[in-house]
PDB file of C-alpha atoms and ligand atoms in Angstrom:
ATOM      1  CA  UNK A  21       0.000   0.000   0.000  1.00 79.00           C
ATOM      2  CA  UNK A  22       1.587   3.347  -1.029  1.00 89.00           C
ATOM      3  CA  UNK A  23       1.878   6.142   1.570  1.00 96.00           C
ATOM      4  CA  UNK A  24      -1.162   8.407   1.898  1.00 97.00           C
ATOM      5  CA  UNK A  25      -1.751  11.931   3.163  1.00 97.00           C
ATOM      6  CA  UNK A  26      -2.795  12.093   6.807  1.00 97.00           C
ATOM      7  CA  UNK A  27      -6.050  13.921   5.976  1.00 97.00           C
ATOM      8  CA  UNK A  28      -6.963  11.138   3.533  1.00 95.00           C
ATOM      9  CA  UNK A  29      -6.078   8.440   6.040  1.00 96.00           C
ATOM     10  CA  UNK A  30      -8.355  10.053   8.653  1.00 95.00           C
ATOM     11  CA  UNK A  31     -11.106  10.448   6.068  1.00 93.00           C
ATOM     12  CA  UNK A  32     -10.847   6.796   5.049  1.00 93.00           C
ATOM     13  CA  UNK A  33     -11.029   5.736   8.716  1.00 93.00           C
ATOM     14  CA  UNK A  34     -14.319   7.600   9.192  1.00 90.00           C
ATOM     15  CA  UNK A  35     -13.227  10.699  11.122  1.00 89.00           C
ATOM     16  CA  UNK A  36     -15.380  12.922   8.903  1.00 86.00           C
ATOM     17  CA  UNK A  37     -15.155  14.894   5.669  1.00 87.00           C
ATOM     18  CA  UNK A  38     -11.623  15.618   4.330  1.00 91.00           C
ATOM     19  CA  UNK A  39     -11.951  19.279   5.339  1.00 92.00           C
ATOM     20  CA  UNK A  40     -12.881  18.247   8.927  1.00 89.00           C
ATOM     21  CA  UNK A  41      -9.941  15.822   9.025  1.00 93.00           C
ATOM     22  CA  UNK A  42      -7.529  18.489   7.732  1.00 95.00           C
ATOM     23  CA  UNK A  43      -8.846  20.788  10.500  1.00 93.00           C
ATOM     24  CA  UNK A  44      -8.290  18.174  13.225  1.00 92.00           C
ATOM     25  CA  UNK A  45      -4.653  17.871  12.116  1.00 96.00           C
ATOM     26  CA  UNK A  46      -4.052  21.646  11.811  1.00 96.00           C
ATOM     27  CA  UNK A  47      -5.540  22.175  15.287  1.00 93.00           C
ATOM     28  CA  UNK A  48      -2.878  19.818  16.716  1.00 94.00           C
ATOM     29  CA  UNK A  49      -5.418  17.167  17.696  1.00 93.00           C
ATOM     30  CA  UNK A  50      -3.739  14.266  15.929  1.00 96.00           C
ATOM     31  CA  UNK A  51      -0.614  12.331  16.962  1.00 97.00           C
ATOM     32  CA  UNK A  52       0.868   9.748  14.677  1.00 97.00           C
ATOM     33  CA  UNK A  53       2.812   6.873  16.255  1.00 96.00           C
ATOM     34  CA  UNK A  54       3.132   8.922  19.450  1.00 95.00           C
ATOM     35  CA  UNK A  55       4.396  12.143  17.808  1.00 96.00           C
ATOM     36  CA  UNK A  56       2.320  15.264  17.136  1.00 95.00           C
ATOM     37  CA  UNK A  57       1.752  16.070  13.442  1.00 97.00           C
ATOM     38  CA  UNK A  58       0.118  19.304  12.295  1.00 97.00           C
ATOM     39  CA  UNK A  59       0.564  18.852   8.542  1.00 98.00           C
ATOM     40  CA  UNK A  60      -2.551  17.302   6.937  1.00 97.00           C
ATOM     41  CA  UNK A  61      -0.527  16.552   3.796  1.00 97.00           C
ATOM     42  CA  UNK A  62       2.197  14.578   5.629  1.00 98.00           C
ATOM     43  CA  UNK A  63       2.353  11.076   4.205  1.00 98.00           C
ATOM     44  CA  UNK A  64       2.291   7.771   6.063  1.00 97.00           C
ATOM     45  CA  UNK A  65       1.836   4.097   5.315  1.00 97.00           C
ATOM     46  CA  UNK A  66      -1.791   3.684   6.469  1.00 95.00           C
ATOM     47  CA  UNK A  67      -2.246   0.007   7.384  1.00 93.00           C
ATOM     48  CA  UNK A  68      -1.468  -0.536  11.078  1.00 93.00           C
ATOM     49  CA  UNK A  69      -0.672   3.136  11.716  1.00 96.00           C
ATOM     50  CA  UNK A  70      -1.280   4.208  15.339  1.00 96.00           C
ATOM     51  CA  UNK A  71      -3.167   7.469  15.721  1.00 96.00           C
ATOM     52  CA  UNK A  72      -4.437   9.392  18.696  1.00 94.00           C
ATOM     53  CA  UNK A  73      -7.176  11.871  17.941  1.00 92.00           C
ATOM     54  CA  UNK A  74      -8.093  14.349  20.688  1.00 88.00           C
ATOM     55  CA  UNK A  75     -11.167  16.435  21.284  1.00 77.00           C
ATOM     56  CA  UNK A  76     -13.750  14.211  19.703  1.00 69.00           C
ATOM     57  CA  UNK A  77     -16.458  14.451  22.369  1.00 56.00           C
ATOM     58  CA  UNK A  78     -19.907  14.662  20.926  1.00 54.00           C
ATOM     59  CA  UNK A  79     -18.718  13.448  17.563  1.00 49.00           C
ATOM     60  CA  UNK A  80     -17.672   9.942  18.530  1.00 47.00           C
ATOM     61  CA  UNK A  81     -20.359   9.573  21.133  1.00 45.00           C
ATOM     62  CA  UNK A  82     -17.607   8.623  23.581  1.00 44.00           C
ATOM     63  CA  UNK A  83     -17.107  10.377  26.868  1.00 47.00           C
ATOM     64  CA  UNK A  84     -13.324  10.384  26.854  1.00 50.00           C
ATOM     65  CA  UNK A  85     -11.625  13.262  25.107  1.00 66.00           C
ATOM     66  CA  UNK A  86      -9.426  11.275  22.769  1.00 79.00           C
ATOM     67  CA  UNK A  87      -9.449   8.099  20.772  1.00 87.00           C
ATOM     68  CA  UNK A  88      -6.506   5.745  20.290  1.00 90.00           C
ATOM     69  CA  UNK A  89      -6.829   4.288  16.854  1.00 93.00           C
ATOM     70  CA  UNK A  90      -5.076   1.649  14.750  1.00 93.00           C
ATOM     71  CA  UNK A  91      -5.753   2.176  11.039  1.00 94.00           C
ATOM     72  CA  UNK A  92      -7.116  -0.758   9.084  1.00 91.00           C
ATOM     73  CA  UNK A  93      -8.139  -0.364   5.469  1.00 87.00           C
ATOM     74  CA  UNK A  94     -10.775  -3.023   5.942  1.00 88.00           C
ATOM     75  CA  UNK A  95     -12.467  -3.125   9.345  1.00 91.00           C
ATOM     76  CA  UNK A  96     -13.160  -6.430  11.094  1.00 94.00           C
ATOM     77  CA  UNK A  97     -13.995  -6.243  14.787  1.00 96.00           C
ATOM     78  CA  UNK A  98     -15.543  -8.373  17.499  1.00 98.00           C
ATOM     79  CA  UNK A  99     -18.040  -7.090  20.031  1.00 98.00           C
ATOM     80  CA  UNK A 100     -19.183  -8.758  23.223  1.00 98.00           C
ATOM     81  CA  UNK A 101     -22.863  -8.015  22.736  1.00 98.00           C
ATOM     82  CA  UNK A 102     -24.699  -7.269  25.972  1.00 98.00           C
ATOM     83  CA  UNK A 103     -28.374  -8.123  26.490  1.00 98.00           C
ATOM     84  CA  UNK A 104     -30.775  -5.279  25.804  1.00 98.00           C
ATOM     85  CA  UNK A 105     -29.358  -4.201  22.418  1.00 98.00           C
ATOM     86  CA  UNK A 106     -30.740  -4.812  18.930  1.00 98.00           C
ATOM     87  CA  UNK A 107     -28.446  -5.670  16.018  1.00 97.00           C
ATOM     88  CA  UNK A 108     -30.341  -3.318  13.714  1.00 95.00           C
ATOM     89  CA  UNK A 109     -29.207   0.132  12.545  1.00 91.00           C
ATOM     90  CA  UNK A 110     -32.791   1.254  13.128  1.00 93.00           C
ATOM     91  CA  UNK A 111     -33.886  -0.571  16.261  1.00 94.00           C
ATOM     92  CA  UNK A 112     -37.567  -0.738  17.154  1.00 94.00           C
ATOM     93  CA  UNK A 113     -37.512  -0.889  20.955  1.00 96.00           C
ATOM     94  CA  UNK A 114     -33.970  -1.218  22.334  1.00 97.00           C
ATOM     95  CA  UNK A 115     -30.759   0.699  21.667  1.00 96.00           C
ATOM     96  CA  UNK A 116     -28.722  -0.405  18.667  1.00 96.00           C
ATOM     97  CA  UNK A 117     -25.434  -2.314  19.109  1.00 97.00           C
ATOM     98  CA  UNK A 118     -23.937   0.287  16.766  1.00 95.00           C
ATOM     99  CA  UNK A 119     -24.215   2.879  19.559  1.00 93.00           C
ATOM    100  CA  UNK A 120     -21.550   0.841  21.396  1.00 94.00           C
ATOM    101  CA  UNK A 121     -19.018   1.606  18.647  1.00 93.00           C
ATOM    102  CA  UNK A 122     -17.053   4.805  18.090  1.00 88.00           C
ATOM    103  CA  UNK A 123     -18.304   6.963  15.254  1.00 84.00           C
ATOM    104  CA  UNK A 124     -15.327   6.325  12.917  1.00 88.00           C
ATOM    105  CA  UNK A 125     -16.374   2.662  12.709  1.00 92.00           C
ATOM    106  CA  UNK A 126     -19.961   3.642  11.983  1.00 90.00           C
ATOM    107  CA  UNK A 127     -19.277   6.304   9.376  1.00 84.00           C
ATOM    108  CA  UNK A 128     -16.311   4.854   7.452  1.00 86.00           C
ATOM    109  CA  UNK A 129     -16.760   5.811   3.798  1.00 86.00           C
ATOM    110  CA  UNK A 130     -17.665   2.937   1.494  1.00 80.00           C
ATOM    111  CA  UNK A 131     -14.542   1.665  -0.230  1.00 67.00           C
ATOM    112  CA  UNK A 132     -14.529   2.660  -3.869  1.00 59.00           C
ATOM    113  CA  UNK A 133     -17.838   4.549  -3.640  1.00 53.00           C
ATOM    114  CA  UNK A 134     -17.387   8.297  -3.539  1.00 55.00           C
ATOM    115  CA  UNK A 135     -19.339  10.005  -0.769  1.00 49.00           C
ATOM    116  CA  UNK A 136     -21.183   6.856   0.314  1.00 54.00           C
ATOM    117  CA  UNK A 137     -21.062   5.917   3.983  1.00 56.00           C
ATOM    118  CA  UNK A 138     -20.812   2.235   4.682  1.00 77.00           C
ATOM    119  CA  UNK A 139     -19.624   1.766   8.247  1.00 90.00           C
ATOM    120  CA  UNK A 140     -19.315  -1.678   9.736  1.00 94.00           C
ATOM    121  CA  UNK A 141     -22.221  -4.101   9.657  1.00 94.00           C
ATOM    122  CA  UNK A 142     -23.003  -7.073  11.851  1.00 95.00           C
ATOM    123  CA  UNK A 143     -22.209 -10.475  10.368  1.00 95.00           C
ATOM    124  CA  UNK A 144     -25.623 -12.011  11.036  1.00 93.00           C
ATOM    125  CA  UNK A 145     -27.772 -10.869  13.922  1.00 95.00           C
ATOM    126  CA  UNK A 146     -28.268 -11.858  17.522  1.00 98.00           C
ATOM    127  CA  UNK A 147     -31.601 -11.323  19.271  1.00 98.00           C
ATOM    128  CA  UNK A 148     -32.007  -8.435  21.670  1.00 98.00           C
ATOM    129  CA  UNK A 149     -31.709 -10.744  24.704  1.00 98.00           C
ATOM    130  CA  UNK A 150     -28.809 -12.834  23.309  1.00 98.00           C
ATOM    131  CA  UNK A 151     -25.288 -12.041  24.528  1.00 98.00           C
ATOM    132  CA  UNK A 152     -21.813 -12.832  23.265  1.00 98.00           C
ATOM    133  CA  UNK A 153     -19.627 -12.870  20.193  1.00 98.00           C
ATOM    134  CA  UNK A 154     -20.704 -10.631  17.323  1.00 98.00           C
ATOM    135  CA  UNK A 155     -18.453  -9.858  14.350  1.00 98.00           C
ATOM    136  CA  UNK A 156     -18.812  -6.615  12.408  1.00 96.00           C
ATOM    137  CA  UNK A 157     -17.069  -5.587   9.202  1.00 94.00           C
ATOM    138  CA  UNK A 158     -17.260  -3.135   6.307  1.00 91.00           C
ATOM    139  CA  UNK A 159     -16.158  -5.830   3.863  1.00 89.00           C
ATOM    140  CA  UNK A 160     -19.202  -7.189   2.000  1.00 86.00           C
ATOM    141  CA  UNK A 161     -17.367 -10.289   0.749  1.00 88.00           C
ATOM    142  CA  UNK A 162     -16.377 -11.157   4.289  1.00 90.00           C
ATOM    143  CA  UNK A 163     -19.979 -10.841   5.482  1.00 90.00           C
ATOM    144  CA  UNK A 164     -21.000 -13.234   2.739  1.00 89.00           C
ATOM    145  CA  UNK A 165     -18.199 -15.673   3.524  1.00 90.00           C
ATOM    146  CA  UNK A 166     -18.894 -15.759   7.269  1.00 92.00           C
ATOM    147  CA  UNK A 167     -22.695 -15.606   7.183  1.00 88.00           C
ATOM    148  CA  UNK A 168     -23.634 -17.670   4.142  1.00 86.00           C
ATOM    149  CA  UNK A 169     -24.947 -21.148   5.088  1.00 81.00           C
ATOM    150  CA  UNK A 170     -22.989 -22.521   2.102  1.00 85.00           C
ATOM    151  CA  UNK A 171     -19.700 -21.832   3.880  1.00 87.00           C
ATOM    152  CA  UNK A 172     -20.851 -23.694   6.995  1.00 89.00           C
ATOM    153  CA  UNK A 173     -19.002 -21.552   9.549  1.00 94.00           C
ATOM    154  CA  UNK A 174     -19.914 -23.059  12.920  1.00 96.00           C
ATOM    155  CA  UNK A 175     -21.403 -21.005  15.747  1.00 97.00           C
ATOM    156  CA  UNK A 176     -21.455 -22.281  19.307  1.00 98.00           C
ATOM    157  CA  UNK A 177     -24.274 -21.247  21.661  1.00 98.00           C
ATOM    158  CA  UNK A 178     -24.493 -21.728  25.420  1.00 98.00           C
ATOM    159  CA  UNK A 179     -28.163 -22.246  26.115  1.00 98.00           C
ATOM    160  CA  UNK A 180     -29.790 -21.918  29.523  1.00 98.00           C
ATOM    161  CA  UNK A 181     -32.902 -24.117  29.523  1.00 98.00           C
ATOM    162  CA  UNK A 182     -36.082 -23.255  31.424  1.00 98.00           C
ATOM    163  CA  UNK A 183     -36.882 -26.886  32.286  1.00 98.00           C
ATOM    164  CA  UNK A 184     -34.169 -29.256  33.572  1.00 98.00           C
ATOM    165  CA  UNK A 185     -33.828 -32.285  31.303  1.00 98.00           C
ATOM    166  CA  UNK A 186     -34.268 -35.393  33.490  1.00 96.00           C
ATOM    167  CA  UNK A 187     -31.323 -37.756  33.199  1.00 95.00           C
ATOM    168  CA  UNK A 188     -33.254 -40.679  31.581  1.00 96.00           C
ATOM    169  CA  UNK A 189     -34.317 -38.275  28.774  1.00 96.00           C
ATOM    170  CA  UNK A 190     -30.880 -36.654  28.212  1.00 96.00           C
ATOM    171  CA  UNK A 191     -29.704 -38.929  25.409  1.00 97.00           C
ATOM    172  CA  UNK A 192     -32.945 -38.677  23.415  1.00 97.00           C
ATOM    173  CA  UNK A 193     -33.130 -34.887  23.928  1.00 97.00           C
ATOM    174  CA  UNK A 194     -29.640 -34.487  22.436  1.00 98.00           C
ATOM    175  CA  UNK A 195     -30.280 -37.048  19.707  1.00 98.00           C
ATOM    176  CA  UNK A 196     -33.440 -35.275  18.506  1.00 98.00           C
ATOM    177  CA  UNK A 197     -31.503 -32.044  18.038  1.00 98.00           C
ATOM    178  CA  UNK A 198     -28.734 -33.893  16.190  1.00 98.00           C
ATOM    179  CA  UNK A 199     -31.205 -35.789  13.982  1.00 97.00           C
ATOM    180  CA  UNK A 200     -33.046 -32.588  13.059  1.00 96.00           C
ATOM    181  CA  UNK A 201     -36.304 -30.882  13.962  1.00 96.00           C
ATOM    182  CA  UNK A 202     -38.873 -29.259  11.715  1.00 93.00           C
ATOM    183  CA  UNK A 203     -39.419 -25.527  12.244  1.00 91.00           C
ATOM    184  CA  UNK A 204     -42.897 -24.212  11.392  1.00 81.00           C
ATOM    185  CA  UNK A 205     -42.158 -22.310   8.153  1.00 73.00           C
ATOM    186  CA  UNK A 206     -39.554 -24.696   6.793  1.00 79.00           C
ATOM    187  CA  UNK A 207     -40.191 -28.156   5.365  1.00 82.00           C
ATOM    188  CA  UNK A 208     -36.518 -29.197   5.712  1.00 87.00           C
ATOM    189  CA  UNK A 209     -35.437 -30.328   9.171  1.00 93.00           C
ATOM    190  CA  UNK A 210     -32.644 -28.283  10.769  1.00 95.00           C
ATOM    191  CA  UNK A 211     -30.055 -30.146  12.776  1.00 96.00           C
ATOM    192  CA  UNK A 212     -27.382 -29.241  15.262  1.00 98.00           C
ATOM    193  CA  UNK A 213     -23.843 -29.897  14.044  1.00 97.00           C
ATOM    194  CA  UNK A 214     -22.959 -30.770  17.653  1.00 98.00           C
ATOM    195  CA  UNK A 215     -24.951 -30.869  20.855  1.00 98.00           C
ATOM    196  CA  UNK A 216     -24.013 -31.550  24.455  1.00 97.00           C
ATOM    197  CA  UNK A 217     -25.970 -31.320  27.725  1.00 98.00           C
ATOM    198  CA  UNK A 218     -23.387 -30.026  30.191  1.00 98.00           C
ATOM    199  CA  UNK A 219     -25.871 -29.908  33.082  1.00 98.00           C
ATOM    200  CA  UNK A 220     -29.639 -30.603  33.100  1.00 98.00           C
ATOM    201  CA  UNK A 221     -30.215 -26.919  32.227  1.00 98.00           C
ATOM    202  CA  UNK A 222     -27.082 -26.029  30.218  1.00 98.00           C
ATOM    203  CA  UNK A 223     -27.048 -27.071  26.595  1.00 98.00           C
ATOM    204  CA  UNK A 224     -24.128 -26.374  24.249  1.00 98.00           C
ATOM    205  CA  UNK A 225     -25.355 -26.252  20.678  1.00 98.00           C
ATOM    206  CA  UNK A 226     -23.288 -25.864  17.511  1.00 98.00           C
ATOM    207  CA  UNK A 227     -25.032 -24.677  14.344  1.00 97.00           C
ATOM    208  CA  UNK A 228     -23.700 -24.160  10.846  1.00 94.00           C
ATOM    209  CA  UNK A 229     -26.756 -22.324   9.514  1.00 89.00           C
ATOM    210  CA  UNK A 230     -28.396 -19.229  10.897  1.00 87.00           C
ATOM    211  CA  UNK A 231     -32.153 -19.135  10.539  1.00 90.00           C
ATOM    212  CA  UNK A 232     -34.302 -16.595  12.356  1.00 91.00           C
ATOM    213  CA  UNK A 233     -34.480 -17.427  16.119  1.00 95.00           C
ATOM    214  CA  UNK A 234     -33.018 -20.801  15.235  1.00 96.00           C
ATOM    215  CA  UNK A 235     -31.801 -21.874  18.669  1.00 98.00           C
ATOM    216  CA  UNK A 236     -35.005 -20.777  20.398  1.00 98.00           C
ATOM    217  CA  UNK A 237     -37.160 -22.519  17.813  1.00 96.00           C
ATOM    218  CA  UNK A 238     -35.120 -25.729  17.872  1.00 97.00           C
ATOM    219  CA  UNK A 239     -35.297 -25.896  21.655  1.00 98.00           C
ATOM    220  CA  UNK A 240     -39.054 -25.192  21.546  1.00 96.00           C
ATOM    221  CA  UNK A 241     -39.442 -27.977  18.975  1.00 95.00           C
ATOM    222  CA  UNK A 242     -38.075 -30.483  21.507  1.00 97.00           C
ATOM    223  CA  UNK A 243     -40.451 -29.268  24.208  1.00 96.00           C
ATOM    224  CA  UNK A 244     -38.234 -26.932  26.234  1.00 98.00           C
ATOM    225  CA  UNK A 245     -37.604 -23.179  26.356  1.00 98.00           C
ATOM    226  CA  UNK A 246     -34.536 -20.950  26.122  1.00 98.00           C
ATOM    227  CA  UNK A 247     -34.046 -18.854  29.247  1.00 98.00           C
ATOM    228  CA  UNK A 248     -30.622 -17.429  28.383  1.00 98.00           C
ATOM    229  CA  UNK A 249     -28.620 -17.514  25.159  1.00 98.00           C
ATOM    230  CA  UNK A 250     -24.942 -16.672  24.724  1.00 98.00           C
ATOM    231  CA  UNK A 251     -22.759 -17.121  21.614  1.00 98.00           C
ATOM    232  CA  UNK A 252     -19.331 -18.246  22.762  1.00 98.00           C
ATOM    233  CA  UNK A 253     -17.583 -19.116  19.480  1.00 98.00           C
ATOM    234  CA  UNK A 254     -17.625 -18.539  15.706  1.00 97.00           C
ATOM    235  CA  UNK A 255     -15.481 -21.000  13.735  1.00 96.00           C
ATOM    236  CA  UNK A 256     -12.488 -21.589  16.026  1.00 97.00           C
ATOM    237  CA  UNK A 257     -12.647 -18.020  17.367  1.00 98.00           C
ATOM    238  CA  UNK A 258     -13.658 -17.949  21.028  1.00 98.00           C
ATOM    239  CA  UNK A 259     -15.056 -14.832  22.730  1.00 98.00           C
ATOM    240  CA  UNK A 260     -12.053 -13.672  24.815  1.00 97.00           C
ATOM    241  CA  UNK A 261     -12.570 -13.751  28.613  1.00 97.00           C
ATOM    242  CA  UNK A 262     -11.107 -10.256  28.941  1.00 97.00           C
ATOM    243  CA  UNK A 263     -13.588  -8.637  26.537  1.00 97.00           C
ATOM    244  CA  UNK A 264     -16.322  -7.326  28.864  1.00 97.00           C
ATOM    245  CA  UNK A 265     -19.948  -6.998  27.707  1.00 98.00           C
ATOM    246  CA  UNK A 266     -20.254  -3.881  25.544  1.00 97.00           C
ATOM    247  CA  UNK A 267     -16.536  -3.829  24.630  1.00 96.00           C
ATOM    248  CA  UNK A 268     -15.111  -4.317  21.141  1.00 96.00           C
ATOM    249  CA  UNK A 269     -11.679  -4.899  19.627  1.00 95.00           C
ATOM    250  CA  UNK A 270     -10.020  -5.355  16.241  1.00 94.00           C
ATOM    251  CA  UNK A 271      -9.415  -8.890  15.060  1.00 95.00           C
ATOM    252  CA  UNK A 272      -5.712  -9.738  15.040  1.00 91.00           C
ATOM    253  CA  UNK A 273      -4.061 -11.823  12.339  1.00 90.00           C
ATOM    254  CA  UNK A 274      -4.272 -14.861  14.639  1.00 95.00           C
ATOM    255  CA  UNK A 275      -8.031 -14.290  15.149  1.00 95.00           C
ATOM    256  CA  UNK A 276      -8.550 -14.115  11.389  1.00 93.00           C
ATOM    257  CA  UNK A 277      -6.711 -17.421  10.990  1.00 94.00           C
ATOM    258  CA  UNK A 278      -9.120 -19.005  13.500  1.00 95.00           C
ATOM    259  CA  UNK A 279     -11.944 -17.961  11.169  1.00 94.00           C
ATOM    260  CA  UNK A 280     -10.128 -19.440   8.165  1.00 89.00           C
ATOM    261  CA  UNK A 281      -9.465 -15.989   6.638  1.00 87.00           C
TER     262      UNK A 281
HETATM  263  N1  URA B   4     -30.710 -18.320  17.685  1.00 54.46           N
HETATM  264  C1  URA B   4     -31.640 -17.599  18.359  1.00 54.46           C
HETATM  265  O1  URA B   4     -32.732 -18.075  18.616  1.00 54.46           O
HETATM  266  N2  URA B   4     -31.333 -16.344  18.718  1.00 54.46           N
HETATM  267  C2  URA B   4     -30.116 -15.770  18.489  1.00 54.46           C
HETATM  268  O2  URA B   4     -29.883 -14.623  18.883  1.00 54.46           O
HETATM  269  C3  URA B   4     -29.167 -16.532  17.800  1.00 54.46           C
HETATM  270  C4  URA B   4     -29.478 -17.803  17.406  1.00 54.46           C
END
């Protein structure tokens, strides 16, 4: 990737119009790799560049005055989704998960499309009351690759069941989910790729497709009810223990490898 002007790098990362980005630099609000830079035309290699941008209150929606930023030409992040958030840009009843992200991630310009705003988008959706691992990216091909049922990327869910499964029924309960159950609107049975009852009320379910409310409907189809639902893994990528609910981070090279990217 050839070097780019700082104002263009900031623009491409979603810090606002080029003129706004040039202003941030001229006002001394931007440090590059730890050193202040007040020339918007100064050139840097963008990928992996560390920036600190000060004085963004109100525009990023964050309370702190500055934002430490690592530049990535294509954004791929993970979020530990808390309960009580919808995965929609225009939520109907609950706040949107996108409000948990800094504005640059939400208003990144669409690559190759002048003036269009793309921002990151969730790779598939989790229900409002579901918690756990959610990936978001601004790369349409990646969304397709990770979300399309054809690619069979596995997703692991920790399911809290309303009714304890009595031990004599455990094996048949698990077997029914592995064999496949019919969901109301779909003639083809959907099956779990893997299924384990860890305790009478804790089911671990692995799916490779992602139909609407699939876990809840599968559990209902075998006569139980989901009380809590948490996604712990996508592919071989586990939700890190140190990522608190509501926090996000970039995917590292090693994380991408765990997703087969
Ligand atoms: N299945 C569900 O029922 N809900 C989710 O949020 C994800 C999978």
